Amino acid sequence: MVAVDARTATKVVVQATINGEPVQFLAEPRQTLLECLRDVLSLTGTKEGCADGNCGACNVVMDGRLVNSCLVLGVEAAGASITTIEGIAPVGGLHPLQTAFLEQAALQCGICTPGFIVSASELLKRNARPTEDEIRFWLAGNLCRCTGYDKIVRAVLQAAEMIHPAA
Amino acid sequence: MTTTADRPATSSPTRVISINDGANIIVSHGDYAVIGTRPVRHDGVDKVTGRAVYGGDTRLNGLLFGKVLRSPHVHARIVSIDTSKARAVPGVHAIVTNADLPTAEDREVNLGEGGGNLKYMSDNVLASDLVLYKGHAIAAVAAINVHVAEAACALIEVEYEVLPAVHEIKAAIAEGAPLVHPSLTTKSLGKDTGVHSNITNHARLQIGDPDAAFARADVIAEGEFTTTMVHQGYIEPTNATAMWYADGKVTIWTSTQGSFAARDSTAQILGLPVSRVKAVPQEIGGGFGGKINVYLEPVAALLSRASGRPVKLIMTRAEVFQATGPAPGSYSKVKFGATKDGRLVAASAEIYMESGAYPGSDTGAAMRCLYSPYKIDDMRVDGYDVLTNRPKTAPYRAPGAPQAAFASEQVIDDLARKLGMDPVEFRLLNAAHEGTRLVNGPLHKKVGGIEVLEQTKAHAHYQSDLGTPSPGTKRGRGVAIGYWFNIGLPSSVAISVNADGSVTLVEGSTDIGGSRASIAMQAAEILGVRAEDVRPSVVDTDSIGYTGVTGGSRTTYATGLAAIEAARHVIAQMTARVAKVWSVSPDEVSHDHGAFRAGTRSMSFKDAAGHLDETGGPITGTASLDPQGHGGAFATVTCDVEIDVETGKTQVLKWTIVQDAGKAIHPSYVEGQFQGASAQGIGWALSEEYFMNSKGEMTNTSLLDYRLPTAFDVPMINTVIVEVPNPGHPFGVRGVGEASIVPPMAAVANAIRDAIGVRMHALPMNPGAILHALGTI
């Protein structure tokens, strides 16, 4: 008896680092990273809004790049380091963006919020003090239907100030 | 800043709070401990950390995944369905069609808040003999994963007889048009005409004699306008999970605006008593009216019955566009007449609204709202519901009113121009107020139209100049006003006291944008505790009394009232307990500002809670009510646009929305409603549409091609919360979710008219439409 029958096995073992932790999971080659995160790894904080790369609700950071996890195959995650919304905050605490989103009331239904926070966290890594325009341009890949974006922009400005207070 | 609102005698003098660089202004009344503050929402941490469980996140042991087979045709007869090949696919557990549904009777059913025709509801969930629009559900598969279900769906063989179709209103009402429902006849003014047509209903509202009044008008303005079908655009796709248990009971887990509405609709379609169906509301990722009707819940239940396992269905984005209920397109003719000193004397209008594949559209609400901002003695509006081979339309935020205002507020703008009057002054001169007759008969109750217009006029935005246009562009400013009547409907709340002085609050209203906070805050205000001391939970239909949908801007008003009554019930019981502790008569104990008092003695709510065990045990306060004191709300939008005359692109430069909230319980989420509706309005105005090909198929079914506004498309949105208290609510709440989407499209159109001198008659006003209007193409 063999452990794996290559003629009938439909899943591949993928090894990756997710939120700082080494993980192994089984992925069908046709499954997206989004499906693997949600349905295989139970990381349902990453949301599906469109599954074709247009809403940003599923954004994660993969090897330092912001990606739509619906446009990445699960098997492409092999060897990659991935950060999802579940890995944004320190244990027992909140990321300044999460605090700012709460204080600014920058969410209504909240379905887009994980994607916005993941995207904005990458912006603040690259640009410590973004302007309103720079925030709007960076976040144009994330759709929000509830807020009109005003309070989201203010939350990102507040988080930037929290991380790097003006002298 | 000043306000002219006549305040209740008990309220404090008006104060103006400016925050956020003055961009958000509140013209406020009343002094409260909790209401009007901005606590962090109770469900906030779960939502910023990804912990909150939305419909699509539902996980159950043994879960199967489903897929729905949908019609590729706009209109066809189903000749046969052969599922044999699909059933043979390994991993497929169940396949269902309309044959698995009980035979639906052609009758109206009561769903607690407006009825529906059971046959149409059932056929829309799974088509019986006819498919009436592209995307109409025909069959569904449950399998071990969605990919297997999708592959099996592709193997279901359906034979169609394609039928002629009608794609839009004007074609549908033309002589000799193909009929969507050949058996239906037009009802006109309550009578069956016996005429077979796509117009299912014609209604009229009339006050006075507008034809005679037009003869007295010195100036008349009129126009014809069309709007296209648009989608609510919620980011979370429609979903449902169901388990049909061995004892015949069914549980559905779903993202819904109304768990009781979902339960009742599902039960009706499945032919079950409501006692056998339980709806468990999951967090909901946007709805705006589009998550009231059921689409997937009965199908998931049938698949579960057939497979013996729980089944989850989630629509793709293309399915969301094609197979849920969008907002109707419209065709309107509107005419206003005024005297030369600027008094409106006459109005008439015809509004045609598509209902899509089955009868029933938003026409009635459009008719009610059209003239509501104004005092007009002689007015008439005719409304027509029109069938088309498109998805059955559904509510979208102030359903019907935005389409009507797009027409009427442009004609009002033209009239002000003809009279040489400032558009806000003209609206103020004719503004409706308490006692003004509405076209549907009643008089306006206390409303804030005048106050909203005065704040609009006084705002720094309206007082500013337009600035210098960029090279190759033109700038303009537009203003519009809109009205929404808001609704009441039943709500239930239960509040239980914990020994540490905190309380749990159980409610039936699903929280779509912060209503846990706004309801908990009202309870906290009455109890005299902090907002954080109230722990609100949205529970399933077995765990609380009947509660209407989160819609109609009703939740903070009506469920808030239930929370207030439940809190008072708690206080009444606790007063008796405090009396026991003090060995006095309950009549001697009073409660205010969080403390029980008798003579010189005082006890905090928290201390009183600590005495429950020894004075008789736990306390729960409950309230179930059906309030009738809701109050309508006005909103204005002032917007500046810059139009690139070479490309036709319109950029919104500046936006100010002023709205009467009655009372803002949590001002941040009130501002959020104004701002969110503004962005939706900008999308509806400039980019969003169901783009149809010549076969009547929607061709822009992705969020790339159906252009919701992005963060880069909209400016910061100035808000002014005007508070003219609603007498039907102890704190004055009116409800804020909808009035704000009524004026945006007309305001943008009026700004474009101001910029380039051309009146826009159709939505969306995208670059092509602007260039066409300019005569460039």
mmCIF file of C-alpha atoms in Angstrom, chain B residues 120-337:
data_model
loop_
_atom_site.group_PDB
_atom_site.id
_atom_site.type_symbol
_atom_site.label_atom_id
_atom_site.label_comp_id
_atom_site.label_asym_id
_atom_site.label_seq_id
_atom_site.Cartn_x
_atom_site.Cartn_y
_atom_site.Cartn_z
ATOM 1 C CA TYR B 120 -43.950 34.547 -8.628
ATOM 2 C CA MET B 121 -41.742 34.177 -5.567
ATOM 3 C CA SER B 122 -41.472 30.450 -6.129
ATOM 4 C CA ASP B 123 -40.848 30.741 -9.879
ATOM 5 C CA ASN B 124 -38.157 33.364 -9.293
ATOM 6 C CA VAL B 125 -36.294 30.993 -6.971
ATOM 7 C CA LEU B 126 -36.434 28.087 -9.454
ATOM 8 C CA ALA B 127 -38.129 28.613 -12.806
ATOM 9 C CA SER B 128 -41.084 26.389 -13.605
ATOM 10 C CA ASP B 129 -42.078 26.472 -17.260
ATOM 11 C CA LEU B 130 -40.575 29.800 -18.354
ATOM 12 C CA VAL B 131 -37.301 31.609 -17.881
ATOM 13 C CA LEU B 132 -37.967 35.334 -17.922
ATOM 14 C CA TYR B 133 -34.461 36.806 -17.769
ATOM 15 C CA LYS B 134 -30.867 35.840 -18.321
ATOM 16 C CA GLY B 135 -29.626 34.304 -15.087
ATOM 17 C CA HIS B 136 -33.032 32.938 -14.035
ATOM 18 C CA ALA B 137 -32.399 29.888 -11.842
ATOM 19 C CA ILE B 138 -33.351 26.525 -13.368
ATOM 20 C CA ALA B 139 -31.652 23.830 -11.295
ATOM 21 C CA ALA B 140 -29.104 23.465 -8.520
ATOM 22 C CA VAL B 141 -26.454 20.925 -7.604
ATOM 23 C CA ALA B 142 -24.905 20.077 -4.233
ATOM 24 C CA ALA B 143 -21.501 18.446 -4.279
ATOM 25 C CA ILE B 144 -18.372 17.935 -2.225
ATOM 26 C CA ASN B 145 -17.004 21.243 -3.453
ATOM 27 C CA VAL B 146 -18.086 24.094 -5.647
ATOM 28 C CA HIS B 147 -15.922 22.991 -8.567
ATOM 29 C CA VAL B 148 -17.607 19.603 -8.780
ATOM 30 C CA ALA B 149 -20.989 21.300 -8.450
ATOM 31 C CA GLU B 150 -20.084 23.696 -11.250
ATOM 32 C CA ALA B 151 -18.894 20.880 -13.537
ATOM 33 C CA ALA B 152 -22.102 18.947 -12.867
ATOM 34 C CA CYS B 153 -24.220 22.019 -13.598
ATOM 35 C CA ALA B 154 -22.606 22.208 -17.010
ATOM 36 C CA LEU B 155 -23.806 18.648 -17.708
ATOM 37 C CA ILE B 156 -27.473 19.388 -17.030
ATOM 38 C CA GLU B 157 -29.195 19.393 -20.405
ATOM 39 C CA VAL B 158 -31.956 21.934 -20.841
ATOM 40 C CA GLU B 159 -33.939 22.253 -24.033
ATOM 41 C CA TYR B 160 -35.325 25.741 -24.598
ATOM 42 C CA GLU B 161 -37.830 27.291 -26.946
ATOM 43 C CA VAL B 162 -36.536 30.844 -27.228
ATOM 44 C CA LEU B 163 -39.251 33.505 -27.082
ATOM 45 C CA PRO B 164 -39.288 37.144 -28.157
ATOM 46 C CA ALA B 165 -38.370 39.520 -25.345
ATOM 47 C CA VAL B 166 -38.602 43.122 -24.217
ATOM 48 C CA HIS B 167 -35.490 44.722 -22.805
ATOM 49 C CA GLU B 168 -36.488 48.156 -21.608
ATOM 50 C CA ILE B 169 -39.455 50.301 -20.671
ATOM 51 C CA LYS B 170 -40.149 52.152 -23.901
ATOM 52 C CA ALA B 171 -40.054 48.921 -25.928
ATOM 53 C CA ALA B 172 -42.193 47.165 -23.315
ATOM 54 C CA ILE B 173 -44.986 49.750 -23.443
ATOM 55 C CA ALA B 174 -44.957 50.057 -27.241
ATOM 56 C CA GLU B 175 -47.929 48.776 -29.251
ATOM 57 C CA GLY B 176 -47.494 45.106 -30.149
ATOM 58 C CA ALA B 177 -44.602 44.488 -27.764
ATOM 59 C CA PRO B 178 -43.922 40.862 -26.808
ATOM 60 C CA LEU B 179 -45.619 40.141 -23.482
ATOM 61 C CA VAL B 180 -43.602 39.002 -20.470
ATOM 62 C CA HIS B 181 -46.745 37.540 -18.880
ATOM 63 C CA PRO B 182 -49.302 37.089 -21.673
ATOM 64 C CA SER B 183 -52.112 36.295 -19.233
ATOM 65 C CA LEU B 184 -51.780 39.530 -17.248
ATOM 66 C CA THR B 185 -54.005 42.510 -17.907
ATOM 67 C CA THR B 186 -53.476 46.129 -17.000
ATOM 68 C CA LYS B 187 -55.085 47.397 -13.836
ATOM 69 C CA SER B 188 -55.782 51.099 -14.011
ATOM 70 C CA LEU B 189 -56.929 53.225 -11.086
ATOM 71 C CA GLY B 190 -57.983 50.089 -9.231
ATOM 72 C CA LYS B 191 -59.981 48.545 -12.090
ATOM 73 C CA ASP B 192 -59.026 45.709 -14.422
ATOM 74 C CA THR B 193 -59.026 47.121 -17.962
ATOM 75 C CA GLY B 194 -58.956 43.656 -19.536
ATOM 76 C CA VAL B 195 -56.161 44.889 -21.806
ATOM 77 C CA HIS B 196 -53.168 42.571 -22.129
ATOM 78 C CA SER B 197 -49.949 44.569 -21.903
ATOM 79 C CA ASN B 198 -46.657 44.811 -20.034
ATOM 80 C CA ILE B 199 -48.117 47.598 -17.909
ATOM 81 C CA THR B 200 -49.382 45.714 -14.882
ATOM 82 C CA ASN B 201 -50.608 48.688 -12.929
ATOM 83 C CA HIS B 202 -51.444 52.344 -13.442
ATOM 84 C CA ALA B 203 -51.969 54.491 -10.351
ATOM 85 C CA ARG B 204 -52.746 58.187 -9.946
ATOM 86 C CA LEU B 205 -52.357 60.622 -7.090
ATOM 87 C CA GLN B 206 -53.947 64.016 -7.492
ATOM 88 C CA ILE B 207 -54.625 67.045 -5.360
ATOM 89 C CA GLY B 208 -56.658 69.925 -6.811
ATOM 90 C CA ASP B 209 -56.847 70.617 -10.532
ATOM 91 C CA PRO B 210 -53.352 70.891 -12.015
ATOM 92 C CA ASP B 211 -54.583 71.381 -15.602
ATOM 93 C CA ALA B 212 -56.451 74.526 -14.592
ATOM 94 C CA ALA B 213 -53.573 75.639 -12.386
ATOM 95 C CA PHE B 214 -51.053 75.423 -15.247
ATOM 96 C CA ALA B 215 -53.169 78.018 -17.058
ATOM 97 C CA ARG B 216 -52.429 80.419 -14.201
ATOM 98 C CA ALA B 217 -48.664 79.777 -14.323
ATOM 99 C CA ASP B 218 -46.425 82.476 -15.786
ATOM 100 C CA VAL B 219 -43.471 80.162 -16.269
ATOM 101 C CA ILE B 220 -43.477 76.457 -17.086
ATOM 102 C CA ALA B 221 -40.568 74.023 -17.227
ATOM 103 C CA GLU B 222 -40.754 70.405 -18.261
ATOM 104 C CA GLY B 223 -38.627 67.495 -19.349
ATOM 105 C CA GLU B 224 -38.355 63.791 -20.074
ATOM 106 C CA PHE B 225 -35.808 61.670 -18.268
ATOM 107 C CA THR B 226 -34.620 58.085 -18.228
ATOM 108 C CA THR B 227 -32.556 56.133 -15.746
ATOM 109 C CA THR B 228 -31.127 52.668 -16.254
ATOM 110 C CA MET B 229 -31.208 49.642 -14.011
ATOM 111 C CA VAL B 230 -28.492 49.814 -11.362
ATOM 112 C CA HIS B 231 -27.394 47.448 -8.615
ATOM 113 C CA GLN B 232 -27.153 47.995 -4.871
ATOM 114 C CA GLY B 233 -23.557 46.876 -5.236
ATOM 115 C CA TYR B 234 -23.090 45.309 -1.796
ATOM 116 C CA ILE B 235 -19.587 43.857 -1.599
ATOM 117 C CA GLU B 236 -20.598 40.566 0.022
ATOM 118 C CA PRO B 237 -22.193 38.248 -2.549
ATOM 119 C CA THR B 238 -25.656 36.863 -1.878
ATOM 120 C CA ASN B 239 -25.401 33.580 0.039
ATOM 121 C CA ALA B 240 -27.350 31.009 2.008
ATOM 122 C CA THR B 241 -26.614 27.836 3.943
ATOM 123 C CA ALA B 242 -29.355 25.434 4.979
ATOM 124 C CA MET B 243 -29.822 22.218 6.916
ATOM 125 C CA TRP B 244 -32.996 20.168 6.612
ATOM 126 C CA TYR B 245 -32.956 18.011 9.717
ATOM 127 C CA ALA B 246 -34.324 14.487 9.968
ATOM 128 C CA ASP B 247 -37.279 15.724 12.021
ATOM 129 C CA GLY B 248 -38.390 17.964 9.176
ATOM 130 C CA LYS B 249 -37.148 21.201 10.692
ATOM 131 C CA VAL B 250 -35.065 23.561 8.613
ATOM 132 C CA THR B 251 -32.406 26.019 9.712
ATOM 133 C CA ILE B 252 -31.026 28.660 7.354
ATOM 134 C CA TRP B 253 -27.882 30.675 7.966
ATOM 135 C CA THR B 254 -27.841 33.722 5.756
ATOM 136 C CA SER B 255 -26.790 37.327 5.270
ATOM 137 C CA THR B 256 -30.129 39.062 5.350
ATOM 138 C CA GLN B 257 -31.623 42.416 6.172
ATOM 139 C CA GLY B 258 -34.459 40.625 7.902
ATOM 140 C CA SER B 259 -34.165 37.230 9.541
ATOM 141 C CA PHE B 260 -37.938 36.990 10.039
ATOM 142 C CA ALA B 261 -38.608 38.013 6.437
ATOM 143 C CA ALA B 262 -36.119 35.376 5.273
ATOM 144 C CA ARG B 263 -37.758 32.775 7.510
ATOM 145 C CA ASP B 264 -41.285 33.629 6.391
ATOM 146 C CA SER B 265 -40.455 33.773 2.675
ATOM 147 C CA THR B 266 -38.532 30.515 2.814
ATOM 148 C CA ALA B 267 -41.343 28.813 4.725
ATOM 149 C CA GLN B 268 -43.954 30.036 2.231
ATOM 150 C CA ILE B 269 -41.967 28.888 -0.791
ATOM 151 C CA LEU B 270 -41.233 25.504 0.792
ATOM 152 C CA GLY B 271 -44.852 25.127 1.925
ATOM 153 C CA LEU B 272 -43.818 24.818 5.576
ATOM 154 C CA PRO B 273 -45.271 26.417 8.697
ATOM 155 C CA VAL B 274 -42.909 29.018 10.145
ATOM 156 C CA SER B 275 -42.572 26.812 13.224
ATOM 157 C CA ARG B 276 -40.431 24.467 11.147
ATOM 158 C CA VAL B 277 -38.019 27.112 9.858
ATOM 159 C CA LYS B 278 -35.403 28.969 11.840
ATOM 160 C CA ALA B 279 -33.306 31.750 10.318
ATOM 161 C CA VAL B 280 -29.922 32.473 11.849
ATOM 162 C CA PRO B 281 -28.713 35.865 10.682
ATOM 163 C CA GLN B 282 -24.988 35.969 10.002
ATOM 164 C CA GLU B 283 -23.122 39.244 9.716
ATOM 165 C CA ILE B 284 -24.232 40.968 6.541
ATOM 166 C CA GLY B 285 -21.844 42.557 4.088
ATOM 167 C CA GLY B 286 -24.064 45.283 2.729
ATOM 168 C CA GLY B 287 -27.605 45.114 1.431
ATOM 169 C CA PHE B 288 -29.135 48.557 0.713
ATOM 170 C CA GLY B 289 -32.497 46.839 0.103
ATOM 171 C CA GLY B 290 -31.032 44.034 -1.990
ATOM 172 C CA LYS B 291 -30.851 41.479 0.823
ATOM 173 C CA ILE B 292 -34.514 41.367 1.799
ATOM 174 C CA ASN B 293 -35.852 38.932 -0.794
ATOM 175 C CA VAL B 294 -34.771 35.311 -0.717
ATOM 176 C CA TYR B 295 -33.025 33.820 -3.733
ATOM 177 C CA LEU B 296 -30.867 30.969 -2.446
ATOM 178 C CA GLU B 297 -32.369 30.017 0.925
ATOM 179 C CA PRO B 298 -35.165 27.732 -0.379
ATOM 180 C CA VAL B 299 -32.786 26.174 -2.904
ATOM 181 C CA ALA B 300 -30.179 25.391 -0.250
ATOM 182 C CA ALA B 301 -32.942 23.869 1.880
ATOM 183 C CA LEU B 302 -34.118 21.615 -0.978
ATOM 184 C CA LEU B 303 -30.548 20.502 -1.651
ATOM 185 C CA SER B 304 -30.101 19.715 2.041
ATOM 186 C CA ARG B 305 -33.311 17.701 2.132
ATOM 187 C CA ALA B 306 -32.158 15.705 -0.871
ATOM 188 C CA SER B 307 -28.609 15.139 0.414
ATOM 189 C CA GLY B 308 -29.179 14.905 4.156
ATOM 190 C CA ARG B 309 -26.293 17.330 4.702
ATOM 191 C CA PRO B 310 -25.955 21.070 5.159
ATOM 192 C CA VAL B 311 -25.498 22.937 1.861
ATOM 193 C CA LYS B 312 -23.963 26.340 1.238
ATOM 194 C CA LEU B 313 -24.644 28.442 -1.840
ATOM 195 C CA ILE B 314 -22.760 31.639 -2.691
ATOM 196 C CA MET B 315 -23.380 33.620 -5.845
ATOM 197 C CA THR B 316 -20.559 34.763 -8.090
ATOM 198 C CA ARG B 317 -20.442 38.495 -8.767
ATOM 199 C CA ALA B 318 -21.913 37.915 -12.236
ATOM 200 C CA GLU B 319 -24.793 35.989 -10.645
ATOM 201 C CA VAL B 320 -25.316 38.805 -8.143
ATOM 202 C CA PHE B 321 -25.759 41.244 -11.022
ATOM 203 C CA GLN B 322 -27.915 38.993 -13.183
ATOM 204 C CA ALA B 323 -29.980 36.998 -10.724
ATOM 205 C CA THR B 324 -30.710 39.169 -7.688
ATOM 206 C CA GLY B 325 -32.989 42.187 -7.634
ATOM 207 C CA PRO B 326 -31.492 45.431 -8.927
ATOM 208 C CA ALA B 327 -33.117 48.846 -8.765
ATOM 209 C CA PRO B 328 -35.522 49.587 -11.596
ATOM 210 C CA GLY B 329 -34.809 51.786 -14.538
ATOM 211 C CA SER B 330 -37.334 54.536 -15.135
ATOM 212 C CA TYR B 331 -38.841 56.847 -17.713
ATOM 213 C CA SER B 332 -40.419 60.090 -16.472
ATOM 214 C CA LYS B 333 -42.149 63.156 -17.832
ATOM 215 C CA VAL B 334 -42.298 66.004 -15.353
ATOM 216 C CA LYS B 335 -43.791 69.504 -15.603
ATOM 217 C CA PHE B 336 -43.879 72.339 -13.073
ATOM 218 C CA GLY B 337 -45.510 75.757 -13.316
#
